[in-house]
Short mmCIF file of C-alpha atoms and ligand atoms in Angstrom, two decimals:
data_model
loop_
_atom_site.label_atom_id
_atom_site.label_comp_id
_atom_site.label_asym_id
_atom_site.label_seq_id
_atom_site.Cartn_x
_atom_site.Cartn_y
_atom_site.Cartn_z
CA MET S 1 -64.68 -39.83 22.88
CA LYS S 2 -64.89 -40.47 26.56
CA LEU S 3 -63.74 -43.85 27.98
CA LYS S 4 -67.34 -45.26 28.43
CA THR S 5 -68.01 -44.62 24.91
CA LYS S 6 -64.79 -45.71 23.73
CA ILE S 7 -65.37 -49.09 25.41
CA ILE S 8 -68.37 -49.76 23.17
CA HIS S 9 -67.42 -47.76 19.99
CA SER S 10 -64.03 -46.93 19.43
CA GLY S 11 -62.88 -50.38 17.86
CA LYS S 12 -64.37 -52.58 15.42
CA ASP S 13 -67.70 -52.83 17.06
CA ILE S 14 -69.73 -53.85 14.02
CA ASP S 15 -68.88 -56.68 11.66
CA GLU S 16 -67.78 -55.10 8.41
CA PHE S 17 -69.13 -57.87 6.36
CA THR S 18 -72.65 -58.35 7.72
CA GLY S 19 -73.33 -55.27 10.10
CA ALA S 20 -73.76 -57.79 12.95
CA SER S 21 -73.81 -56.03 16.29
CA SER S 22 -70.91 -58.13 17.55
CA ILE S 23 -67.90 -59.32 15.81
CA PRO S 24 -68.77 -62.99 15.14
CA ILE S 25 -66.24 -65.72 16.23
CA TYR S 26 -64.21 -66.52 13.36
CA GLN S 27 -63.58 -69.93 14.17
CA VAL S 28 -60.93 -70.61 11.33
CA SER S 29 -57.11 -71.49 10.94
CA THR S 30 -57.03 -70.49 7.37
CA TYR S 31 -58.40 -68.32 4.46
CA ALA S 32 -59.01 -69.41 0.79
CA GLN S 33 -56.84 -67.30 -1.49
CA LYS S 34 -57.81 -65.91 -4.95
CA ASP S 35 -54.28 -66.17 -6.11
CA PRO S 36 -51.46 -68.40 -5.39
CA ILE S 37 -48.75 -65.68 -5.57
CA ASN S 38 -50.42 -62.44 -4.49
CA LEU S 39 -52.06 -63.61 -1.16
CA GLY S 40 -55.01 -61.64 0.42
CA LYS S 41 -54.85 -59.78 3.48
CA TYR S 42 -55.96 -62.73 5.61
CA ASP S 43 -53.82 -65.80 4.93
CA TYR S 44 -53.45 -67.78 8.38
CA GLY S 45 -55.13 -67.63 11.69
CA ARG S 46 -52.00 -67.30 13.81
CA GLY S 47 -51.26 -63.90 12.23
CA ASP S 48 -54.59 -62.66 11.42
CA ASN S 49 -58.13 -63.23 13.06
CA LEU S 50 -60.93 -60.56 12.88
CA THR S 51 -62.38 -61.65 16.32
CA ARG S 52 -58.92 -61.27 17.86
CA HIS S 53 -58.06 -58.04 16.03
CA ALA S 54 -61.37 -56.69 17.30
CA VAL S 55 -60.40 -57.02 20.95
CA GLU S 56 -56.94 -55.95 20.51
CA GLN S 57 -57.98 -52.87 18.93
CA VAL S 58 -60.57 -52.04 21.94
CA VAL S 59 -57.83 -52.38 24.60
CA ALA S 60 -55.27 -50.40 22.51
CA ASN S 61 -57.75 -47.49 22.11
CA LEU S 62 -58.68 -47.69 25.88
CA GLU S 63 -54.86 -47.56 26.82
CA GLY S 64 -54.23 -44.78 24.08
CA GLY S 65 -51.57 -47.10 22.55
CA LYS S 66 -50.57 -47.73 18.76
CA ALA S 67 -51.50 -51.20 18.76
CA GLY S 68 -52.72 -54.04 20.86
CA PHE S 69 -51.97 -57.81 20.87
CA ALA S 70 -53.96 -60.65 22.38
CA PHE S 71 -52.30 -63.56 24.02
CA SER S 72 -53.39 -66.92 25.31
CA SER S 73 -52.72 -65.93 29.01
CA GLY S 74 -51.34 -62.95 30.90
CA MET S 75 -48.32 -65.18 31.42
CA SER S 76 -47.75 -65.72 27.64
CA ALA S 77 -48.31 -61.74 27.28
CA ILE S 78 -45.57 -61.07 29.79
CA SER S 79 -43.25 -63.61 28.24
CA SER S 80 -43.67 -62.59 24.78
CA VAL S 81 -42.53 -58.97 25.98
CA PHE S 82 -39.59 -60.43 27.69
CA LEU S 83 -38.65 -61.82 24.18
CA LEU S 84 -37.58 -58.33 23.07
CA PHE S 85 -34.38 -58.88 25.08
CA LYS S 86 -31.30 -60.92 24.53
CA PRO S 87 -28.76 -62.75 26.69
CA ASP S 88 -26.78 -60.59 28.94
CA ASP S 89 -29.48 -57.97 28.96
CA GLU S 90 -30.74 -56.83 32.41
CA ILE S 91 -34.41 -55.77 33.78
CA ILE S 92 -35.05 -53.96 36.76
CA ILE S 93 -38.34 -55.45 38.20
CA THR S 94 -40.97 -54.24 41.02
CA GLN S 95 -40.03 -56.25 44.17
CA ASP S 96 -43.47 -57.33 44.90
CA VAL S 97 -44.07 -58.66 41.27
CA TYR S 98 -46.79 -61.17 40.45
CA GLY S 99 -45.49 -64.64 41.36
CA GLY S 100 -45.76 -65.89 37.94
CA THR S 101 -43.59 -63.20 36.37
CA TYR S 102 -41.08 -64.01 39.13
CA ARG S 103 -41.27 -67.63 38.22
CA VAL S 104 -40.81 -67.10 34.31
CA LEU S 105 -37.87 -64.93 34.83
CA ASN S 106 -35.91 -66.83 37.53
CA THR S 107 -36.69 -70.51 36.23
CA ILE S 108 -36.89 -69.91 32.32
CA PHE S 109 -35.44 -66.68 31.05
CA SER S 110 -32.56 -66.98 33.31
CA ASN S 111 -31.49 -69.97 31.41
CA TRP S 112 -31.25 -67.96 28.38
CA GLY S 113 -29.32 -65.52 30.20
CA LEU S 114 -31.77 -62.71 30.87
CA LYS S 115 -31.17 -61.07 34.16
CA SER S 116 -33.61 -59.43 36.56
CA LYS S 117 -33.08 -57.52 39.60
CA TYR S 118 -35.82 -56.89 42.18
CA VAL S 119 -36.10 -53.52 43.61
CA ASP S 120 -38.32 -51.75 46.08
CA MET S 121 -39.67 -48.95 43.73
CA THR S 122 -41.47 -46.89 46.48
CA ASP S 123 -38.06 -45.55 47.03
CA LEU S 124 -36.95 -44.45 43.38
CA SER S 125 -33.30 -44.12 44.31
CA ASN S 126 -33.10 -47.83 44.34
CA ILE S 127 -33.95 -47.70 40.73
CA GLU S 128 -31.01 -45.44 39.73
CA LYS S 129 -28.79 -47.57 41.90
CA SER S 130 -29.45 -50.75 40.03
CA ILE S 131 -29.04 -49.33 36.43
CA THR S 132 -25.98 -50.66 34.77
CA GLU S 133 -24.73 -50.50 31.15
CA LYS S 134 -26.69 -53.67 30.38
CA THR S 135 -29.98 -52.58 31.85
CA LYS S 136 -32.54 -52.39 28.97
CA ALA S 137 -35.88 -52.03 30.66
CA ILE S 138 -37.81 -51.16 33.95
CA PHE S 139 -40.77 -53.50 34.82
CA VAL S 140 -43.47 -51.84 37.13
CA GLU S 141 -46.64 -53.04 38.82
CA THR S 142 -48.77 -50.62 40.75
CA PRO S 143 -50.33 -51.23 43.20
CA THR S 144 -48.50 -54.19 43.82
CA ASN S 145 -49.89 -57.62 45.11
CA PRO S 146 -51.01 -58.02 47.81
CA LEU S 147 -49.92 -54.98 49.87
CA LEU S 148 -51.20 -52.53 47.31
CA LYS S 149 -47.75 -50.57 47.37
CA ILE S 150 -47.59 -47.59 44.91
CA ILE S 151 -44.97 -46.66 42.67
CA ASP S 152 -44.86 -43.19 40.96
CA LEU S 153 -45.27 -43.80 37.19
CA LYS S 154 -44.19 -40.42 35.76
CA SER S 155 -41.18 -40.35 38.09
CA VAL S 156 -40.00 -43.97 36.82
CA SER S 157 -40.74 -43.19 33.26
CA GLU S 158 -38.48 -40.00 33.53
CA ILE S 159 -35.48 -42.23 35.05
CA ALA S 160 -36.25 -44.75 32.25
CA LYS S 161 -35.89 -41.76 29.55
CA LYS S 162 -32.80 -40.38 31.07
CA HIS S 163 -31.19 -43.75 30.75
CA ASN S 164 -32.72 -44.74 27.29
CA LEU S 165 -34.65 -47.72 29.02
CA LEU S 166 -37.98 -49.32 27.96
CA THR S 167 -40.78 -48.89 30.40
CA ILE S 168 -42.94 -51.83 30.89
CA ILE S 169 -46.06 -52.15 33.16
CA ASP S 170 -48.24 -55.03 34.33
CA ASN S 171 -51.61 -52.91 34.65
CA THR S 172 -53.83 -55.81 35.40
CA PHE S 173 -55.06 -54.44 38.74
CA MET S 174 -56.18 -51.25 37.53
CA THR S 175 -57.39 -51.74 33.98
CA PRO S 176 -57.25 -48.82 31.45
CA TYR S 177 -60.53 -47.44 32.81
CA LEU S 178 -58.64 -46.40 35.99
CA GLN S 179 -55.06 -46.19 35.02
CA ARG S 180 -53.36 -45.47 31.66
CA PRO S 181 -49.69 -45.74 32.00
CA LEU S 182 -48.80 -44.69 28.49
CA GLU S 183 -50.00 -41.13 29.55
CA PHE S 184 -47.34 -40.94 31.85
CA GLY S 185 -44.58 -42.05 29.45
CA PHE S 186 -44.52 -45.74 29.70
CA ASP S 187 -43.96 -47.75 26.32
CA ILE S 188 -45.65 -51.06 27.10
CA VAL S 189 -48.81 -51.90 29.07
CA ILE S 190 -49.52 -55.64 29.84
CA HIS S 191 -52.59 -57.09 31.27
CA SER S 192 -53.87 -60.53 32.56
CA ALA S 193 -57.06 -60.13 30.78
CA THR S 194 -58.16 -62.96 32.70
CA LYS S 195 -58.87 -60.62 35.70
CA PHE S 196 -61.08 -57.44 35.35
CA LEU S 197 -60.81 -56.86 31.47
CA GLY S 198 -62.65 -60.24 31.04
CA GLY S 199 -64.40 -59.84 34.34
CA HIS S 200 -66.49 -62.98 34.49
CA SER S 201 -63.80 -65.64 35.60
CA ASP S 202 -64.55 -67.72 32.56
CA LEU S 203 -61.35 -67.31 30.50
CA ILE S 204 -57.54 -66.98 30.40
CA ALA S 205 -56.27 -64.20 28.29
CA GLY S 206 -53.42 -61.66 28.26
CA VAL S 207 -53.12 -58.30 26.13
CA VAL S 208 -49.83 -56.36 25.15
CA VAL S 209 -50.53 -52.66 24.14
CA VAL S 210 -47.54 -50.60 22.85
CA LYS S 211 -47.06 -46.88 22.38
CA TYR S 212 -45.01 -46.72 19.21
CA ASP S 213 -45.19 -48.25 15.91
CA GLU S 214 -41.51 -49.78 16.25
CA LEU S 215 -42.66 -51.70 19.16
CA ALA S 216 -45.89 -52.75 17.35
CA ILE S 217 -43.81 -54.21 14.58
CA LYS S 218 -41.63 -56.15 17.14
CA ILE S 219 -44.53 -57.49 19.26
CA LYS S 220 -46.35 -58.54 16.29
CA ARG S 221 -43.36 -60.57 14.98
CA ILE S 222 -43.00 -62.31 18.29
CA GLN S 223 -46.76 -62.83 18.70
CA ASN S 224 -46.68 -64.24 15.08
CA SER S 225 -43.32 -66.30 15.68
CA PHE S 226 -43.74 -67.53 19.06
CA GLY S 227 -47.37 -68.04 18.42
CA ALA S 228 -49.07 -67.69 21.97
CA ILE S 229 -52.04 -66.15 20.47
CA LEU S 230 -55.70 -65.70 21.97
CA GLY S 231 -58.05 -68.09 20.12
CA PRO S 232 -61.12 -66.74 18.49
CA MET S 233 -63.72 -67.89 21.15
CA ASP S 234 -61.98 -66.31 24.03
CA SER S 235 -61.19 -63.26 21.86
CA PHE S 236 -64.99 -63.03 21.64
CA LEU S 237 -65.60 -63.48 25.30
CA LEU S 238 -63.08 -61.19 26.14
CA HIS S 239 -64.49 -58.65 24.11
CA ARG S 240 -67.88 -59.21 25.20
CA GLY S 241 -66.63 -58.78 28.89
CA ILE S 242 -64.97 -55.52 28.20
CA LYS S 243 -68.15 -53.77 27.22
CA THR S 244 -69.19 -53.82 30.82
CA LEU S 245 -65.78 -52.77 32.04
CA ALA S 246 -66.84 -49.26 33.19
CA ILE S 247 -69.91 -50.12 35.18
CA ARG S 248 -68.36 -53.10 36.56
CA MET S 249 -65.29 -51.14 37.90
CA GLU S 250 -67.55 -48.48 39.11
CA ALA S 251 -69.72 -50.65 41.10
CA GLN S 252 -67.01 -52.95 42.31
CA GLN S 253 -64.55 -50.37 43.43
CA LYS S 254 -67.16 -48.39 45.27
CA THR S 255 -67.94 -51.52 47.22
CA ALA S 256 -64.37 -52.13 47.77
CA PHE S 257 -63.70 -48.76 49.23
CA GLU S 258 -66.70 -48.88 51.47
CA LEU S 259 -65.73 -52.52 52.69
CA ALA S 260 -61.97 -51.29 53.41
CA LYS S 261 -63.22 -48.34 55.58
CA TRP S 262 -65.64 -50.65 57.45
CA LEU S 263 -63.22 -53.43 57.87
CA LYS S 264 -60.47 -51.04 59.47
CA GLU S 265 -63.13 -50.82 62.51
CA LYS S 266 -63.41 -54.45 62.99
CA LYS S 267 -62.32 -56.30 66.05
CA GLY S 268 -59.73 -59.02 65.08
CA ILE S 269 -58.41 -57.14 62.00
CA LYS S 270 -55.04 -55.51 62.61
CA ARG S 271 -54.49 -53.62 59.30
CA VAL S 272 -56.41 -53.07 55.85
CA TYR S 273 -54.62 -52.18 52.63
CA TYR S 274 -56.56 -50.25 50.13
CA PRO S 275 -54.95 -47.43 47.89
CA LEU S 276 -57.78 -44.94 48.86
CA LEU S 277 -57.68 -45.18 52.66
CA GLU S 278 -56.21 -41.92 54.32
CA ASP S 279 -53.31 -43.91 55.62
CA HIS S 280 -52.40 -45.84 52.80
CA GLU S 281 -48.79 -45.14 51.80
CA GLY S 282 -48.25 -43.71 48.41
CA ARG S 283 -51.91 -42.79 48.37
CA ASP S 284 -51.29 -39.05 46.99
CA ILE S 285 -49.27 -40.63 44.22
CA HIS S 286 -51.84 -43.22 43.30
CA ILE S 287 -54.62 -40.38 43.13
CA LYS S 288 -52.44 -38.38 40.75
CA GLN S 289 -51.95 -41.24 38.45
CA ALA S 290 -55.07 -43.44 38.70
CA ASP S 291 -59.01 -42.56 38.57
CA GLY S 292 -59.83 -44.75 41.36
CA GLY S 293 -58.77 -47.51 43.93
CA SER S 294 -59.87 -50.56 41.92
CA ALA S 295 -61.62 -53.49 43.48
CA VAL S 296 -58.82 -55.22 45.22
CA LEU S 297 -58.17 -54.84 49.04
CA SER S 298 -55.97 -56.92 51.69
CA PHE S 299 -56.34 -57.16 55.31
CA GLU S 300 -54.42 -58.80 58.31
CA PHE S 301 -56.02 -60.45 61.09
CA ASP S 302 -54.62 -60.34 64.70
CA ASN S 303 -53.39 -63.94 64.02
CA PHE S 304 -53.46 -67.02 61.78
CA ASP S 305 -55.97 -68.79 63.75
CA ILE S 306 -58.71 -65.95 63.07
CA ALA S 307 -57.47 -65.68 59.46
CA TYR S 308 -57.89 -69.47 58.99
CA LYS S 309 -61.36 -69.86 60.56
CA PHE S 310 -62.54 -66.79 58.75
CA MET S 311 -61.53 -68.05 55.43
CA LYS S 312 -63.28 -71.52 56.26
CA SER S 313 -66.37 -69.68 57.36
CA VAL S 314 -67.01 -67.22 54.95
CA LYS S 315 -69.77 -68.01 52.27
CA ILE S 316 -70.24 -65.47 49.54
CA PRO S 317 -66.70 -64.95 48.40
CA LEU S 318 -65.23 -67.77 46.30
CA LEU S 319 -62.24 -68.81 48.08
CA GLY S 320 -59.46 -69.28 45.68
CA VAL S 321 -56.87 -68.09 43.33
CA SER S 322 -57.63 -65.05 40.66
CA LEU S 323 -59.40 -61.70 40.93
CA GLY S 324 -61.43 -59.38 38.88
CA GLY S 325 -64.39 -61.34 38.53
CA VAL S 326 -68.34 -60.51 39.01
CA GLU S 327 -68.08 -62.69 42.02
CA SER S 328 -65.92 -61.73 45.11
CA ILE S 329 -62.81 -63.86 45.35
CA LEU S 330 -60.91 -64.58 48.60
CA SER S 331 -57.32 -65.42 48.37
CA TYR S 332 -54.61 -66.50 50.61
CA PRO S 333 -51.36 -65.06 49.50
CA ALA S 334 -49.14 -67.37 51.86
CA SER S 335 -50.58 -70.73 50.01
CA MET S 336 -51.50 -69.14 46.79
CA SER S 337 -49.89 -66.13 45.15
CA HIS S 338 -46.77 -66.32 47.13
CA ALA S 339 -46.46 -70.13 47.88
CA ALA S 340 -43.19 -70.34 46.01
CA MET S 341 -41.43 -67.53 48.01
CA PRO S 342 -39.46 -69.00 50.85
CA LYS S 343 -41.34 -68.12 54.24
CA GLU S 344 -38.67 -65.73 55.68
CA GLU S 345 -38.72 -63.68 52.44
CA ARG S 346 -42.35 -63.48 52.49
CA LEU S 347 -42.57 -62.34 56.02
CA LYS S 348 -39.62 -59.87 55.45
CA ARG S 349 -42.05 -58.39 52.74
CA GLY S 350 -44.82 -57.94 55.07
CA ILE S 351 -47.12 -60.87 53.70
CA SER S 352 -47.85 -62.64 56.99
CA ASP S 353 -49.67 -65.74 57.53
CA SER S 354 -52.52 -63.73 58.77
CA LEU S 355 -53.11 -61.78 55.34
CA VAL S 356 -55.83 -62.41 53.14
CA ARG S 357 -56.74 -60.62 49.78
CA LEU S 358 -60.27 -59.76 48.68
CA SER S 359 -61.24 -59.10 45.27
CA VAL S 360 -64.76 -57.29 45.55
CA GLY S 361 -67.37 -58.47 42.98
CA LEU S 362 -70.73 -57.12 42.06
CA GLU S 363 -72.90 -58.56 45.05
CA ASP S 364 -74.87 -56.32 47.42
CA ILE S 365 -72.59 -54.83 50.06
CA ASP S 366 -75.21 -55.37 52.74
CA ASP S 367 -74.85 -59.14 52.05
CA LEU S 368 -70.91 -59.08 52.08
CA LYS S 369 -70.96 -57.20 55.38
CA GLU S 370 -73.28 -59.68 56.82
CA ASP S 371 -71.34 -62.70 55.58
CA ILE S 372 -68.06 -61.13 56.81
CA ASP S 373 -69.69 -60.31 60.16
CA SER S 374 -70.72 -63.91 60.70
CA ALA S 375 -67.50 -65.41 59.67
CA LEU S 376 -65.75 -62.96 61.87
CA LYS S 377 -67.72 -63.90 64.81
CA ILE S 378 -67.24 -67.71 64.20
CA ALA S 379 -63.19 -66.84 64.03
CA LEU S 380 -63.32 -64.87 67.18
CA ASN S 381 -65.42 -67.60 68.99
CA LYS S 382 -68.12 -65.04 69.92
C1 PLP X 401 -52.97 -63.28 36.98
C2 PLP X 401 -51.94 -62.25 36.78
C3 PLP X 401 -50.91 -62.45 35.90
C4 PLP X 401 -51.10 -63.75 35.08
O1 PLP X 401 -52.06 -63.88 34.13
P1 PLP X 401 -52.52 -65.23 33.56
O2 PLP X 401 -53.74 -64.83 32.80
O3 PLP X 401 -53.00 -66.05 34.67
O4 PLP X 401 -51.59 -65.93 32.75
C5 PLP X 401 -49.99 -61.58 35.61
N1 PLP X 401 -49.95 -60.30 36.47
C6 PLP X 401 -50.97 -60.07 37.32
C7 PLP X 401 -50.82 -58.93 38.01
C8 PLP X 401 -52.15 -61.16 37.55
O5 PLP X 401 -52.95 -60.76 38.55
#
């Protein structure tokens, strides 16, 4: 099956008991047993819920994994994966990792003795240099947020195999429709399903997909023991959202690419970041490992004053945190995703006070251009 068909038909797309065209919301905590000793397949909702299983299955199929697990948020999915490790273990992490991942590692897991090393993985030799006897895994994000730096998945997994390390990727920005890291040798894929997978800015969810049975057993144990499961209602919403993933990604990334090229020519804008732009660093690697540029772009204004006035004036995009919705979302990394990072450190990484990030939605491109143009005019006092 091709991906577009898989999205609709590869999992449990029909309710096995009634033939219902969507998996109902099994809003239950427990299941009546026929026998007190030999319990049935379903005993308690934390372990098994058919609505959740349906969405877990479809994401696993899309990523080409052995099994999928749905969590109450992207962060609980990421944290549950970190529970695979023990005190004194070390993980090597992409330098520009999602702020929440940085926070949970440095303020929570650090207390338990799990060490994280942040490394610029655009230069692969930095990874090799950081590996010690205690290193257990490499955790990657590509493209990174918000500068969309590209990391070579195949090369990272080759390094990991050489040193017997687990490879984990946060694939939120790309979705399995555009990038399937397991095909490049990765072991675990994580999503904040809050973003493109859900797609409608109406739920918080996370998904973990694993490549092997052995990992499936471990993550299942963590999911059931730690208990950060996705509820039935949100599982239903996520499954429903995923059904339109292909056409949303196609439409949103087409608009994003066009906007990126168009923004490059604008007065007042210094630089545009989008993986498919000719001058984007790592573009060739990205094209090899992904089927598109996705729908997130960042751009830097000439100065903070223009950026601020632009953000205050633009009307169509929602100004706020998050991405991947049907509506365009404009974010300001300095006060949002990277607020926790010391300013000096942030500037050193190229995330200036004049940088904004745009997640492109399903609006008509002409309206978006007109809106951006008029906000730019106000920002430039023209
Ligand atoms: C939003 C996000 C997360 C966290 O997901 P939540 O669903 O908000 O908990 C993790 N990684 C990336 C790349 C994200 O964009």
